[in-house]
Amino acid sequence: MTFVCACNVQDRVESGRGCPDDEIMIIKEARAQGNEHSLWYFCEKRELKPLLPNTSVTIAQIEGPAVIRLIRLSRLTMHTQYDFPRGIILEIYWDGHSKPAVQVPAADFFADGCNSKVEKYFASNFFEIVPGAYNCYIPMAFKKGAKVVLRNETEHAYIGYANVEWEQLPEWNPELGYFYATYNRRIFRLTPETKVTFFEAEGKGHIVGRQVSVSTDEPLYSDHFGWVMEGNVNFYVDDADEAPYSYLGSEDSFTFSHGFTDVWTGPHAGITYFRNTNGDEPAELSVFRLHDKMPIRFNRNLTWEINWQYETMFGQPPTWRKNIGENGGWVDYACVTYFYMDSPAGYDHKPLRPVAERTSNMLSKPTHPVVGEHVFEFGEQLVEHKIAQAFDELKVDLNLINQVSALEDMARFHIEGAYPGTHPFFIDTPKTPAEAQRRSVWGHPGDPSPGRSGIVAVHPKNLETPCLLIRKVKLPESKSYLHVVMSGDPYEIEMPGQRDFVMRIGVFDGDSTKWLDEKLIKPGPATEEGWYTFGYDLSGFAGKTVALVVETAAGGVNQWFNEEAFYDEISVIEGELPDSEKTKLTPPGPRHSAAPPLQ
């Protein structure tokens, strides 16, 4: 049996893309090729410039079209001064542009994290740490020219060696992207409200790798990086609401499971450095992932974030907050993102911190009091837009009463922002004991609405997206009031604080929403006492066509668990608002004890 490579070998080789199995066997006409030496002026190349303190040296300047195949830098010298690994910066410019496409501290670029603390040699598809040296094999094609620069921002001379190997391309292939890499280091409090954006790009391209160094002196996190390993890692592409790549743990996004536990490296991923502590000094982690087998592609833009706001598996938010205290839970992230773009114009890199900060194990924590940090807020403009859009699209419901007595009544609501795949749904009174038993299997035994013929169950989509129930009605010219009968999930009251949610009542008058009330709802038993009745005077809107808005949002002490709400009636009643319905639950205050996402 003969196996044949499916690609057109010659075409791929000539285009600079190569074929991993067959390219080595192709006899090609020799073109311009070679390597660019730099820095080491102690031998034949006396003209080479040394990398002196606070100076830059161009280690390669090559005319295109061509492709860089290897960038090599001496590592042994890196350890002669503590500030070399992050005090020496690698920059690469394409096609004569003045803005660098690559701007990364040298050690971090070569996946030598935590200020060059990687102790074991390793070899991956893109990077190697070998005895005495770093090697990078990422192919970097360019049309007109390449300039590779080392910038020494320290007070010491770097006595080392750098080498760049390249070969000319027969012609420029417009399908080829330009290589980029950027560095982003920051310190932040990791709390139940934290969401951090680590990388953003505008344009067309794809991510091919990430390298992250993490350090923390928080005792709760320093043992195997508990909680740090959590967080939903999301890659949002082209302004999409849903992330096509979403990992339910940081370690999963690097292809590991159940935390970061030991040093290991392979062709596509690795934990290159790992140190546990008890919090007396920073615990440290260096990890990388290459997306060489499936790049994360985007046509217009991409955002990479980690969101810890949904973590309730290992400890509830109140306990979590208590354990880290009012100003604890600090973590330090230093991230390198490797990617290709269709333009050589360069990238707006984050400013690099001063060398003394850059080379520290952990950045200094802010000394100012942390006031309101990470308190999550809903996007009111987005909600308002959804309400206005529904108002324009809905027909007026001529029946002011809606007691959700039948499935058809649920269809009289416009429901926006419900949890996908499960909500909304209609629950009717079970007709037989057998039906009640069947319901007990899927979570709603018996009758969740005693004395009522049906209810609609809703759940918000996520922390950022509340669920809206909207009715469009023409109010009477005389006095009337909004009558709402509802409860929380009555079958999970045994878990206090995990099943509460926030309900908000509003009226959209064609211009804007007037919010009348906001309540924290806690579920009661599946009895009449477990249901709440609320009334709201609508006399200020008499005679108008309005949208009645009932919003169900995540909230309460645990902010996200089962935020399910049951609504038995949302009606307009003609007449005076009864005193009995003016009674209100204690307002919950802010929607979350939570805060705006870090950008």
Short mmCIF file of N, CA and C in Angstrom, two decimals, residues 153-245:
data_model
loop_
_atom_site.label_atom_id
_atom_site.label_comp_id
_atom_site.label_asym_id
_atom_site.label_seq_id
_atom_site.Cartn_x
_atom_site.Cartn_y
_atom_site.Cartn_z
N GLU A 153 17.28 47.38 27.83
CA GLU A 153 16.82 48.46 28.71
C GLU A 153 17.43 48.37 30.10
N THR A 154 18.45 47.54 30.26
CA THR A 154 19.11 47.39 31.56
C THR A 154 20.37 48.26 31.62
N GLU A 155 21.02 48.23 32.77
CA GLU A 155 22.26 48.98 32.97
C GLU A 155 23.49 48.10 32.76
N HIS A 156 23.33 46.94 32.12
CA HIS A 156 24.43 46.00 31.94
C HIS A 156 24.59 45.66 30.47
N ALA A 157 25.83 45.39 30.08
CA ALA A 157 26.10 44.94 28.71
C ALA A 157 25.76 43.45 28.61
N TYR A 158 25.06 43.10 27.54
CA TYR A 158 24.69 41.70 27.30
C TYR A 158 25.72 41.09 26.36
N ILE A 159 26.51 40.14 26.87
CA ILE A 159 27.54 39.48 26.07
C ILE A 159 26.98 38.15 25.61
N GLY A 160 26.37 38.15 24.45
CA GLY A 160 25.72 36.94 23.97
C GLY A 160 25.82 36.82 22.46
N TYR A 161 24.98 35.96 21.91
CA TYR A 161 25.01 35.69 20.48
C TYR A 161 23.57 35.58 19.98
N ALA A 162 23.30 36.14 18.81
CA ALA A 162 21.99 36.02 18.18
C ALA A 162 22.18 35.62 16.72
N ASN A 163 21.22 34.86 16.21
CA ASN A 163 21.33 34.34 14.85
C ASN A 163 19.93 34.24 14.25
N VAL A 164 19.78 34.70 13.01
CA VAL A 164 18.51 34.64 12.30
C VAL A 164 18.75 33.94 10.96
N GLU A 165 18.05 32.83 10.72
CA GLU A 165 18.19 32.08 9.47
C GLU A 165 16.97 32.35 8.59
N TRP A 166 17.20 32.51 7.29
CA TRP A 166 16.14 32.91 6.37
C TRP A 166 16.40 32.35 4.98
N GLU A 167 15.35 32.38 4.17
CA GLU A 167 15.50 32.03 2.75
C GLU A 167 14.54 32.87 1.92
N GLN A 168 14.97 33.16 0.72
CA GLN A 168 14.17 33.97 -0.19
C GLN A 168 13.00 33.16 -0.74
N LEU A 169 11.88 33.84 -0.99
CA LEU A 169 10.74 33.23 -1.67
C LEU A 169 10.77 33.61 -3.15
N PRO A 170 10.32 32.73 -4.04
CA PRO A 170 10.34 33.07 -5.47
C PRO A 170 9.44 34.25 -5.79
N GLU A 171 8.36 34.39 -5.07
CA GLU A 171 7.45 35.52 -5.22
C GLU A 171 6.58 35.60 -3.98
N TRP A 172 5.96 36.74 -3.81
CA TRP A 172 5.10 36.93 -2.64
C TRP A 172 3.73 36.31 -2.88
N ASN A 173 3.30 35.50 -1.94
CA ASN A 173 1.97 34.90 -1.98
C ASN A 173 1.06 35.72 -1.06
N PRO A 174 0.02 36.37 -1.59
CA PRO A 174 -0.83 37.23 -0.75
C PRO A 174 -1.61 36.47 0.32
N GLU A 175 -1.64 35.13 0.25
CA GLU A 175 -2.29 34.37 1.31
C GLU A 175 -1.46 34.34 2.59
N LEU A 176 -0.18 34.64 2.50
CA LEU A 176 0.69 34.55 3.66
C LEU A 176 0.42 35.70 4.63
N GLY A 177 0.35 35.38 5.91
CA GLY A 177 0.18 36.40 6.92
C GLY A 177 1.51 36.82 7.51
N TYR A 178 1.48 37.97 8.18
CA TYR A 178 2.66 38.48 8.87
C TYR A 178 2.60 38.07 10.33
N PHE A 179 3.73 37.67 10.88
CA PHE A 179 3.77 37.19 12.26
C PHE A 179 3.78 38.36 13.24
N TYR A 180 3.04 38.17 14.34
CA TYR A 180 2.96 39.16 15.41
C TYR A 180 3.13 38.45 16.76
N ALA A 181 3.59 39.20 17.75
CA ALA A 181 3.58 38.73 19.14
C ALA A 181 3.53 39.95 20.05
N THR A 182 2.71 39.88 21.09
CA THR A 182 2.57 41.00 22.00
C THR A 182 2.54 40.51 23.44
N TYR A 183 2.94 41.39 24.35
CA TYR A 183 3.12 41.06 25.77
C TYR A 183 2.19 41.94 26.59
N ASN A 184 1.53 41.33 27.57
CA ASN A 184 0.61 42.08 28.42
C ASN A 184 0.76 41.56 29.84
N ARG A 185 1.23 42.41 30.74
CA ARG A 185 1.38 42.01 32.15
C ARG A 185 0.53 42.92 33.02
N ARG A 186 -0.16 42.30 33.97
CA ARG A 186 -1.03 43.07 34.84
C ARG A 186 -1.23 42.32 36.15
N ILE A 187 -1.58 43.07 37.18
CA ILE A 187 -1.92 42.49 38.47
C ILE A 187 -3.36 42.90 38.79
N PHE A 188 -4.13 41.97 39.33
CA PHE A 188 -5.53 42.26 39.63
C PHE A 188 -5.99 41.35 40.77
N ARG A 189 -7.09 41.74 41.39
CA ARG A 189 -7.69 40.92 42.43
C ARG A 189 -8.57 39.87 41.77
N LEU A 190 -8.33 38.62 42.12
CA LEU A 190 -9.16 37.52 41.63
C LEU A 190 -10.26 37.28 42.66
N THR A 191 -11.47 37.67 42.31
CA THR A 191 -12.63 37.57 43.20
C THR A 191 -13.76 36.90 42.43
N PRO A 192 -14.89 36.63 43.08
CA PRO A 192 -16.01 36.02 42.35
C PRO A 192 -16.58 36.91 41.25
N GLU A 193 -16.14 38.16 41.17
CA GLU A 193 -16.67 39.08 40.16
C GLU A 193 -15.70 39.35 39.01
N THR A 194 -14.54 38.71 39.01
CA THR A 194 -13.48 39.11 38.09
C THR A 194 -13.68 38.58 36.67
N LYS A 195 -13.50 39.47 35.72
CA LYS A 195 -13.43 39.12 34.30
C LYS A 195 -12.37 40.00 33.67
N VAL A 196 -11.38 39.40 33.01
CA VAL A 196 -10.23 40.15 32.51
C VAL A 196 -10.03 39.87 31.03
N THR A 197 -9.81 40.93 30.26
CA THR A 197 -9.45 40.81 28.86
C THR A 197 -7.93 40.86 28.74
N PHE A 198 -7.34 39.83 28.14
CA PHE A 198 -5.89 39.74 28.04
C PHE A 198 -5.36 40.10 26.65
N PHE A 199 -6.21 40.01 25.63
CA PHE A 199 -5.72 40.28 24.27
C PHE A 199 -6.88 40.69 23.39
N GLU A 200 -6.63 41.69 22.53
CA GLU A 200 -7.60 42.10 21.53
C GLU A 200 -6.86 42.41 20.23
N ALA A 201 -7.48 42.09 19.12
CA ALA A 201 -6.90 42.40 17.81
C ALA A 201 -8.00 42.86 16.88
N GLU A 202 -7.66 43.82 16.02
CA GLU A 202 -8.56 44.31 14.99
C GLU A 202 -7.96 43.99 13.63
N GLY A 203 -8.76 43.43 12.74
CA GLY A 203 -8.28 43.06 11.42
C GLY A 203 -8.54 41.59 11.15
N LYS A 204 -7.82 41.03 10.19
CA LYS A 204 -7.99 39.64 9.80
C LYS A 204 -6.73 38.86 10.13
N GLY A 205 -6.91 37.71 10.77
CA GLY A 205 -5.74 36.91 11.12
C GLY A 205 -6.11 35.67 11.90
N HIS A 206 -5.14 35.13 12.64
CA HIS A 206 -5.42 33.99 13.50
C HIS A 206 -4.35 33.86 14.58
N ILE A 207 -4.79 33.38 15.74
CA ILE A 207 -3.88 33.13 16.87
C ILE A 207 -3.24 31.76 16.68
N VAL A 208 -1.91 31.69 16.93
CA VAL A 208 -1.21 30.42 16.83
C VAL A 208 -0.56 29.99 18.14
N GLY A 209 -0.67 30.79 19.19
CA GLY A 209 -0.08 30.36 20.45
C GLY A 209 -0.25 31.37 21.56
N ARG A 210 -0.10 30.87 22.80
CA ARG A 210 -0.14 31.71 24.00
C ARG A 210 0.88 31.20 25.00
N GLN A 211 1.52 32.11 25.70
CA GLN A 211 2.40 31.76 26.81
C GLN A 211 2.01 32.64 27.98
N VAL A 212 1.82 32.04 29.15
CA VAL A 212 1.35 32.77 30.32
C VAL A 212 2.22 32.44 31.52
N SER A 213 2.64 33.48 32.22
CA SER A 213 3.31 33.34 33.52
C SER A 213 2.37 33.90 34.59
N VAL A 214 2.16 33.14 35.66
CA VAL A 214 1.27 33.55 36.73
C VAL A 214 2.04 33.49 38.04
N SER A 215 1.84 34.50 38.88
CA SER A 215 2.38 34.45 40.24
C SER A 215 1.34 35.00 41.20
N THR A 216 1.31 34.44 42.41
CA THR A 216 0.35 34.89 43.42
C THR A 216 0.89 34.57 44.80
N ASP A 217 0.67 35.49 45.73
CA ASP A 217 1.02 35.23 47.13
C ASP A 217 -0.23 35.04 47.98
N GLU A 218 -1.37 34.86 47.34
CA GLU A 218 -2.61 34.58 48.06
C GLU A 218 -2.61 33.12 48.51
N PRO A 219 -2.63 32.85 49.84
CA PRO A 219 -2.59 31.45 50.30
C PRO A 219 -3.70 30.58 49.73
N LEU A 220 -4.87 31.16 49.49
CA LEU A 220 -5.97 30.37 48.94
C LEU A 220 -5.66 29.87 47.54
N TYR A 221 -4.77 30.58 46.81
CA TYR A 221 -4.48 30.24 45.43
C TYR A 221 -3.14 29.54 45.24
N SER A 222 -2.24 29.66 46.20
CA SER A 222 -0.85 29.27 45.95
C SER A 222 -0.62 27.76 45.97
N ASP A 223 -1.56 26.98 46.47
CA ASP A 223 -1.43 25.52 46.44
C ASP A 223 -2.06 25.00 45.16
N HIS A 224 -1.23 24.63 44.20
CA HIS A 224 -1.67 24.13 42.89
C HIS A 224 -2.57 25.13 42.15
N PHE A 225 -2.43 26.40 42.52
CA PHE A 225 -3.13 27.47 41.82
C PHE A 225 -4.64 27.25 41.82
N GLY A 226 -5.16 26.87 43.01
CA GLY A 226 -6.59 26.76 43.14
C GLY A 226 -7.27 28.07 42.77
N TRP A 227 -8.38 28.00 42.14
CA TRP A 227 -9.17 29.11 41.61
C TRP A 227 -8.50 29.76 40.40
N VAL A 228 -7.17 29.94 40.44
CA VAL A 228 -6.50 30.49 39.26
C VAL A 228 -6.75 29.59 38.06
N MET A 229 -6.75 28.27 38.32
CA MET A 229 -6.94 27.32 37.22
C MET A 229 -8.36 27.37 36.68
N GLU A 230 -9.28 27.98 37.45
CA GLU A 230 -10.66 28.05 37.00
C GLU A 230 -10.85 29.25 36.08
N GLY A 231 -12.07 29.64 35.90
CA GLY A 231 -12.37 30.72 34.98
C GLY A 231 -12.69 30.18 33.60
N ASN A 232 -13.71 30.72 32.99
CA ASN A 232 -14.05 30.36 31.61
C ASN A 232 -13.15 31.14 30.67
N VAL A 233 -12.35 30.43 29.88
CA VAL A 233 -11.46 31.06 28.90
C VAL A 233 -12.21 31.15 27.58
N ASN A 234 -12.47 32.37 27.15
CA ASN A 234 -13.31 32.59 25.97
C ASN A 234 -12.55 33.36 24.90
N PHE A 235 -12.73 32.93 23.66
CA PHE A 235 -12.21 33.66 22.50
C PHE A 235 -13.42 34.12 21.67
N TYR A 236 -13.69 35.41 21.72
CA TYR A 236 -14.81 35.98 20.97
C TYR A 236 -14.31 36.46 19.61
N VAL A 237 -15.01 36.05 18.56
CA VAL A 237 -14.57 36.30 17.19
C VAL A 237 -15.60 37.16 16.47
N ASP A 238 -15.14 38.22 15.82
CA ASP A 238 -15.95 39.03 14.91
C ASP A 238 -17.24 39.53 15.55
N ASP A 239 -17.11 40.04 16.78
CA ASP A 239 -18.23 40.68 17.49
C ASP A 239 -19.36 39.72 17.85
N ALA A 240 -19.12 38.43 17.79
CA ALA A 240 -20.17 37.46 18.12
C ALA A 240 -20.46 37.48 19.61
N ASP A 241 -21.73 37.27 19.97
CA ASP A 241 -22.12 37.22 21.38
C ASP A 241 -21.60 35.96 22.05
N GLU A 242 -21.56 34.86 21.31
CA GLU A 242 -21.09 33.60 21.85
C GLU A 242 -19.66 33.34 21.38
N ALA A 243 -18.85 32.80 22.27
CA ALA A 243 -17.46 32.50 21.93
C ALA A 243 -17.37 31.14 21.25
N PRO A 244 -16.83 31.05 20.03
CA PRO A 244 -16.69 29.74 19.38
C PRO A 244 -15.73 28.82 20.12
N TYR A 245 -14.74 29.42 20.79
CA TYR A 245 -13.85 28.65 21.65
C TYR A 245 -14.10 29.10 23.08
#
